[in-house]
């Protein structure tokens, strides 16, 4: 076959791609996920609040985030906001868009996890004199955390892959680096498969980590 | 495990007085003017058919439910009138006077036995941790659970979990202990160990309100039995009298039914 795999290209392009996984994809994912979780916690509590305005705002937020494509959210922030004078660099735009997105999805996970803790746990906490706040922190959230680890891990793994969209707003990360090399070498199949493999390996590591974490947390829960 | 309350009311004087307690859920009037007096050191058993409002009475005493009206008085220094808006601080002090043992234990599953017991004293009452741990270990020893201090609730039998539930309540140093059918979720062979602990507490002079379907046990430990039906107290008096020679048809029917069941 005339056009066999160019192994030399695979060898020379692997490090640049892995490098941009490490200095692009990974930090983008971590920063967005961390900020997203903080936001998600706030939104989950707002959703659960007895204050109608708060729960309404929380619900609207979740609805908008889940009802619109991530790519569109990204474009609104990076290409849209400059029209009203808000000009953000690619990285901050990407982190904002991804955290807002994670915030919407994770909020529902956290809310469901909090609601899954039996009512008797709140009552026992109140019985020993705890306020709602203290009960949430000491009794409810630790139990909700265990329940929410599997779905949050899934959100995290999705985010790793979704960060490839940032290449479209000029963030140089794993996929954009692969695109650049592909454009230069015209070896599209090789480079894109290579990028796919790197994503896959990243996610493989993450799912191993997820199982380990779940195993640890399972130790303390019955049934 | 002696009583540690600071109230100086004489033994035998009313410690807990409930007057005209009312509670409705929507249009459903669950408590229609309940009166109840519990003297210091007394064990009062609340009995009655399902849905008669027994749990709601206990939950009101521990402010897990806020009554619509009525007065709850504990000791000589705390009176809460629910027919007016009650400040949060007052609700909190009322709650502090009692501690509840739940039907389904409701232990904190992510904490060890010892952590379950010291959680309230340390996090809420702000007692020094060492001191709280020492007291917890002493209480656990009294119910025969010293070797389980580092276990998690799911590693315990129902009877052991309920004994931890009792110790958790004791560690709050309440003036009144509230038990809501403490043995009804247990396998029959585990009922005895929990009733044994409650019997000891009563011998030690703890003041208790006990909701139970174990009429034999009520007869044995309770000084007074209160029979409720449809949100009212139908009959109350010494255990032997109410359970032995009930005056009202409804009480008679209830006692006969329960006796047939066992
Ligand atoms: N939070 C609530 N909301 C609505 N109805 C309630 C609530 N709690 C209790 N009820 C109703 O109040 C009535 C009395 O309930 P309660 O639990 O006090 O009865 P009980 O005497 O303890 O019965 P059981 O022997 O079955 O435990 C029941 O009809 C119950 O359905
Ligand atoms: Mg009940």
PDB file of N, CA and C in Angstrom, chain A residues 50 119-132 134 137-140 142-143 146 218-223, chain B residues 59 62 64 95-96 98-102 105-111 119-120 123-126 152 154 165 168-169 172:
ATOM      1  N   UNK A  50     -36.084  27.525  50.337  1.00  0.00           N
ATOM      2  CA  UNK A  50     -37.509  27.790  50.465  1.00  0.00           C
ATOM      3  C   UNK A  50     -37.843  29.170  49.903  1.00  0.00           C
ATOM      4  N   UNK A 119     -34.784  11.513  55.299  1.00  0.00           N
ATOM      5  CA  UNK A 119     -35.273  12.596  56.155  1.00  0.00           C
ATOM      6  C   UNK A 119     -34.864  12.389  57.619  1.00  0.00           C
ATOM      7  N   UNK A 120     -34.787  11.126  58.008  1.00  0.00           N
ATOM      8  CA  UNK A 120     -34.412  10.799  59.380  1.00  0.00           C
ATOM      9  C   UNK A 120     -33.042  11.337  59.767  1.00  0.00           C
ATOM     10  N   UNK A 121     -32.181  11.531  58.788  1.00  0.00           N
ATOM     11  CA  UNK A 121     -30.853  12.074  59.084  1.00  0.00           C
ATOM     12  C   UNK A 121     -30.950  13.547  59.483  1.00  0.00           C
ATOM     13  N   UNK A 122     -31.813  14.289  58.805  1.00  0.00           N
ATOM     14  CA  UNK A 122     -32.055  15.677  59.207  1.00  0.00           C
ATOM     15  C   UNK A 122     -32.636  15.713  60.608  1.00  0.00           C
ATOM     16  N   UNK A 123     -33.575  14.806  60.863  1.00  0.00           N
ATOM     17  CA  UNK A 123     -34.240  14.814  62.163  1.00  0.00           C
ATOM     18  C   UNK A 123     -33.268  14.476  63.283  1.00  0.00           C
ATOM     19  N   UNK A 124     -32.420  13.471  63.040  1.00  0.00           N
ATOM     20  CA  UNK A 124     -31.441  13.114  64.069  1.00  0.00           C
ATOM     21  C   UNK A 124     -30.498  14.298  64.306  1.00  0.00           C
ATOM     22  N   UNK A 125     -30.120  14.978  63.227  1.00  0.00           N
ATOM     23  CA  UNK A 125     -29.230  16.137  63.366  1.00  0.00           C
ATOM     24  C   UNK A 125     -29.908  17.247  64.162  1.00  0.00           C
ATOM     25  N   UNK A 126     -31.178  17.488  63.858  1.00  0.00           N
ATOM     26  CA  UNK A 126     -31.910  18.511  64.610  1.00  0.00           C
ATOM     27  C   UNK A 126     -32.076  18.084  66.066  1.00  0.00           C
ATOM     28  N   UNK A 127     -32.341  16.785  66.263  1.00  0.00           N
ATOM     29  CA  UNK A 127     -32.531  16.282  67.629  1.00  0.00           C
ATOM     30  C   UNK A 127     -31.314  16.599  68.493  1.00  0.00           C
ATOM     31  N   UNK A 128     -30.101  16.462  67.941  1.00  0.00           N
ATOM     32  CA  UNK A 128     -28.924  16.779  68.757  1.00  0.00           C
ATOM     33  C   UNK A 128     -28.622  18.281  68.726  1.00  0.00           C
ATOM     34  N   UNK A 129     -29.581  19.061  68.245  1.00  0.00           N
ATOM     35  CA  UNK A 129     -29.480  20.513  68.391  1.00  0.00           C
ATOM     36  C   UNK A 129     -28.848  21.255  67.228  1.00  0.00           C
ATOM     37  N   UNK A 130     -28.628  20.564  66.111  1.00  0.00           N
ATOM     38  CA  UNK A 130     -27.968  21.233  64.993  1.00  0.00           C
ATOM     39  C   UNK A 130     -28.909  22.175  64.258  1.00  0.00           C
ATOM     40  N   UNK A 131     -28.346  23.292  63.784  1.00  0.00           N
ATOM     41  CA  UNK A 131     -29.072  24.167  62.873  1.00  0.00           C
ATOM     42  C   UNK A 131     -29.078  23.500  61.495  1.00  0.00           C
ATOM     43  N   UNK A 132     -29.884  24.027  60.581  1.00  0.00           N
ATOM     44  CA  UNK A 132     -29.888  23.481  59.216  1.00  0.00           C
ATOM     45  C   UNK A 132     -28.498  23.519  58.592  1.00  0.00           C
ATOM     46  N   UNK A 134     -25.488  23.589  60.053  1.00  0.00           N
ATOM     47  CA  UNK A 134     -24.550  22.619  60.632  1.00  0.00           C
ATOM     48  C   UNK A 134     -24.930  21.201  60.202  1.00  0.00           C
ATOM     49  N   UNK A 137     -23.705  20.595  56.737  1.00  0.00           N
ATOM     50  CA  UNK A 137     -22.253  20.450  56.636  1.00  0.00           C
ATOM     51  C   UNK A 137     -21.756  19.143  57.254  1.00  0.00           C
ATOM     52  N   UNK A 138     -22.273  18.808  58.425  1.00  0.00           N
ATOM     53  CA  UNK A 138     -21.715  17.667  59.165  1.00  0.00           C
ATOM     54  C   UNK A 138     -22.389  16.341  58.834  1.00  0.00           C
ATOM     55  N   UNK A 139     -23.682  16.398  58.520  1.00  0.00           N
ATOM     56  CA  UNK A 139     -24.445  15.153  58.399  1.00  0.00           C
ATOM     57  C   UNK A 139     -24.876  14.877  56.953  1.00  0.00           C
ATOM     58  N   UNK A 140     -25.445  15.872  56.301  1.00  0.00           N
ATOM     59  CA  UNK A 140     -26.063  15.620  54.997  1.00  0.00           C
ATOM     60  C   UNK A 140     -25.039  15.589  53.859  1.00  0.00           C
ATOM     61  N   UNK A 142     -21.735  15.092  53.733  1.00  0.00           N
ATOM     62  CA  UNK A 142     -20.835  13.935  53.643  1.00  0.00           C
ATOM     63  C   UNK A 142     -21.525  12.706  53.050  1.00  0.00           C
ATOM     64  N   UNK A 143     -22.804  12.542  53.366  1.00  0.00           N
ATOM     65  CA  UNK A 143     -23.519  11.394  52.805  1.00  0.00           C
ATOM     66  C   UNK A 143     -23.871  11.640  51.339  1.00  0.00           C
ATOM     67  N   UNK A 146     -20.987  10.958  48.898  1.00  0.00           N
ATOM     68  CA  UNK A 146     -20.783   9.565  48.478  1.00  0.00           C
ATOM     69  C   UNK A 146     -21.694   9.192  47.327  1.00  0.00           C
ATOM     70  N   UNK A 218     -17.372   3.375  49.368  1.00  0.00           N
ATOM     71  CA  UNK A 218     -18.351   2.321  49.631  1.00  0.00           C
ATOM     72  C   UNK A 218     -18.108   1.623  50.953  1.00  0.00           C
ATOM     73  N   UNK A 219     -16.870   1.695  51.441  1.00  0.00           N
ATOM     74  CA  UNK A 219     -16.560   0.972  52.663  1.00  0.00           C
ATOM     75  C   UNK A 219     -17.513   1.291  53.804  1.00  0.00           C
ATOM     76  N   UNK A 220     -17.957   2.576  53.858  1.00  0.00           N
ATOM     77  CA  UNK A 220     -18.717   2.991  55.029  1.00  0.00           C
ATOM     78  C   UNK A 220     -20.226   2.926  54.844  1.00  0.00           C
ATOM     79  N   UNK A 221     -20.681   2.544  53.659  1.00  0.00           N
ATOM     80  CA  UNK A 221     -22.127   2.527  53.486  1.00  0.00           C
ATOM     81  C   UNK A 221     -22.642   1.107  53.397  1.00  0.00           C
ATOM     82  N   UNK A 222     -23.724   0.907  54.079  1.00  0.00           N
ATOM     83  CA  UNK A 222     -24.340  -0.411  54.060  1.00  0.00           C
ATOM     84  C   UNK A 222     -25.050  -0.643  52.737  1.00  0.00           C
ATOM     85  N   UNK A 223     -25.714  -1.691  52.625  1.00  0.00           N
ATOM     86  CA  UNK A 223     -26.469  -2.168  51.467  1.00  0.00           C
ATOM     87  C   UNK A 223     -25.770  -1.903  50.148  1.00  0.00           C
TER      88      UNK A 223
ATOM     89  N   UNK B  59     -42.654  14.176  68.656  1.00  0.00           N
ATOM     90  CA  UNK B  59     -41.923  15.092  67.765  1.00  0.00           C
ATOM     91  C   UNK B  59     -42.166  16.543  68.171  1.00  0.00           C
ATOM     92  N   UNK B  62     -39.880  17.452  71.058  1.00  0.00           N
ATOM     93  CA  UNK B  62     -38.505  17.688  70.616  1.00  0.00           C
ATOM     94  C   UNK B  62     -38.433  18.751  69.506  1.00  0.00           C
ATOM     95  N   UNK B  64     -39.373  18.743  66.579  1.00  0.00           N
ATOM     96  CA  UNK B  64     -39.146  18.304  65.200  1.00  0.00           C
ATOM     97  C   UNK B  64     -40.382  18.671  64.386  1.00  0.00           C
ATOM     98  N   UNK B  95     -35.936  22.295  72.678  1.00  0.00           N
ATOM     99  CA  UNK B  95     -35.391  21.073  72.089  1.00  0.00           C
ATOM    100  C   UNK B  95     -34.271  20.498  72.951  1.00  0.00           C
ATOM    101  N   UNK B  96     -33.477  21.377  73.538  1.00  0.00           N
ATOM    102  CA  UNK B  96     -32.359  20.918  74.373  1.00  0.00           C
ATOM    103  C   UNK B  96     -32.807  20.123  75.591  1.00  0.00           C
ATOM    104  N   UNK B  98     -34.995  17.783  75.797  1.00  0.00           N
ATOM    105  CA  UNK B  98     -35.313  16.380  75.556  1.00  0.00           C
ATOM    106  C   UNK B  98     -34.396  15.798  74.495  1.00  0.00           C
ATOM    107  N   UNK B  99     -34.320  14.483  74.460  1.00  0.00           N
ATOM    108  CA  UNK B  99     -33.568  13.817  73.399  1.00  0.00           C
ATOM    109  C   UNK B  99     -34.368  12.607  72.967  1.00  0.00           C
ATOM    110  N   UNK B 100     -34.308  12.356  71.669  1.00  0.00           N
ATOM    111  CA  UNK B 100     -35.210  11.364  71.087  1.00  0.00           C
ATOM    112  C   UNK B 100     -34.447  10.119  70.646  1.00  0.00           C
ATOM    113  N   UNK B 101     -35.086   8.978  70.875  1.00  0.00           N
ATOM    114  CA  UNK B 101     -34.587   7.714  70.327  1.00  0.00           C
ATOM    115  C   UNK B 101     -35.583   7.311  69.244  1.00  0.00           C
ATOM    116  N   UNK B 102     -35.078   7.148  68.021  1.00  0.00           N
ATOM    117  CA  UNK B 102     -35.972   6.976  66.869  1.00  0.00           C
ATOM    118  C   UNK B 102     -36.297   5.512  66.610  1.00  0.00           C
ATOM    119  N   UNK B 105     -33.679   4.143  64.409  1.00  0.00           N
ATOM    120  CA  UNK B 105     -32.356   4.481  64.948  1.00  0.00           C
ATOM    121  C   UNK B 105     -31.811   5.809  64.423  1.00  0.00           C
ATOM    122  N   UNK B 106     -31.817   5.973  63.071  1.00  0.00           N
ATOM    123  CA  UNK B 106     -31.289   7.198  62.452  1.00  0.00           C
ATOM    124  C   UNK B 106     -29.878   7.543  62.908  1.00  0.00           C
ATOM    125  N   UNK B 107     -29.032   6.527  63.036  1.00  0.00           N
ATOM    126  CA  UNK B 107     -27.627   6.827  63.323  1.00  0.00           C
ATOM    127  C   UNK B 107     -26.998   7.455  62.086  1.00  0.00           C
ATOM    128  N   UNK B 108     -25.893   8.174  62.291  1.00  0.00           N
ATOM    129  CA  UNK B 108     -25.201   8.780  61.154  1.00  0.00           C
ATOM    130  C   UNK B 108     -24.285   7.727  60.524  1.00  0.00           C
ATOM    131  N   UNK B 109     -24.595   7.295  59.295  1.00  0.00           N
ATOM    132  CA  UNK B 109     -23.905   6.122  58.746  1.00  0.00           C
ATOM    133  C   UNK B 109     -22.438   6.359  58.410  1.00  0.00           C
ATOM    134  N   UNK B 110     -22.068   7.645  58.247  1.00  0.00           N
ATOM    135  CA  UNK B 110     -20.681   7.927  57.862  1.00  0.00           C
ATOM    136  C   UNK B 110     -19.786   8.149  59.072  1.00  0.00           C
ATOM    137  N   UNK B 111     -20.325   7.920  60.263  1.00  0.00           N
ATOM    138  CA  UNK B 111     -19.537   8.136  61.477  1.00  0.00           C
ATOM    139  C   UNK B 111     -19.480   6.851  62.282  1.00  0.00           C
ATOM    140  N   UNK B 119     -20.934  13.658  68.535  1.00  0.00           N
ATOM    141  CA  UNK B 119     -21.220  14.712  67.550  1.00  0.00           C
ATOM    142  C   UNK B 119     -21.990  15.889  68.167  1.00  0.00           C
ATOM    143  N   UNK B 120     -23.071  15.577  68.852  1.00  0.00           N
ATOM    144  CA  UNK B 120     -23.872  16.643  69.463  1.00  0.00           C
ATOM    145  C   UNK B 120     -23.105  17.384  70.557  1.00  0.00           C
ATOM    146  N   UNK B 123     -19.992  19.256  68.627  1.00  0.00           N
ATOM    147  CA  UNK B 123     -20.283  20.230  67.576  1.00  0.00           C
ATOM    148  C   UNK B 123     -21.353  21.244  67.982  1.00  0.00           C
ATOM    149  N   UNK B 124     -22.300  20.782  68.803  1.00  0.00           N
ATOM    150  CA  UNK B 124     -23.396  21.678  69.153  1.00  0.00           C
ATOM    151  C   UNK B 124     -23.188  22.295  70.540  1.00  0.00           C
ATOM    152  N   UNK B 125     -22.903  21.432  71.503  1.00  0.00           N
ATOM    153  CA  UNK B 125     -22.756  21.939  72.877  1.00  0.00           C
ATOM    154  C   UNK B 125     -21.362  22.482  73.145  1.00  0.00           C
ATOM    155  N   UNK B 126     -20.453  22.254  72.200  1.00  0.00           N
ATOM    156  CA  UNK B 126     -19.095  22.802  72.337  1.00  0.00           C
ATOM    157  C   UNK B 126     -18.395  22.320  73.586  1.00  0.00           C
ATOM    158  N   UNK B 152     -18.788   1.048  62.366  1.00  0.00           N
ATOM    159  CA  UNK B 152     -19.771   1.897  61.689  1.00  0.00           C
ATOM    160  C   UNK B 152     -21.149   1.280  61.879  1.00  0.00           C
ATOM    161  N   UNK B 154     -23.499   0.319  60.025  1.00  0.00           N
ATOM    162  CA  UNK B 154     -23.930  -0.820  59.211  1.00  0.00           C
ATOM    163  C   UNK B 154     -23.277  -2.137  59.662  1.00  0.00           C
ATOM    164  N   UNK B 165     -28.237   4.456  69.598  1.00  0.00           N
ATOM    165  CA  UNK B 165     -29.203   5.550  69.520  1.00  0.00           C
ATOM    166  C   UNK B 165     -29.563   6.067  70.913  1.00  0.00           C
ATOM    167  N   UNK B 168     -26.566   7.978  72.250  1.00  0.00           N
ATOM    168  CA  UNK B 168     -26.476   9.295  71.609  1.00  0.00           C
ATOM    169  C   UNK B 168     -27.433  10.275  72.286  1.00  0.00           C
ATOM    170  N   UNK B 169     -28.633   9.764  72.614  1.00  0.00           N
ATOM    171  CA  UNK B 169     -29.605  10.631  73.292  1.00  0.00           C
ATOM    172  C   UNK B 169     -29.123  10.990  74.700  1.00  0.00           C
ATOM    173  N   UNK B 172     -26.593  13.811  75.225  1.00  0.00           N
ATOM    174  CA  UNK B 172     -27.057  15.195  75.153  1.00  0.00           C
ATOM    175  C   UNK B 172     -27.486  15.710  76.531  1.00  0.00           C
TER     176      UNK B 172
END
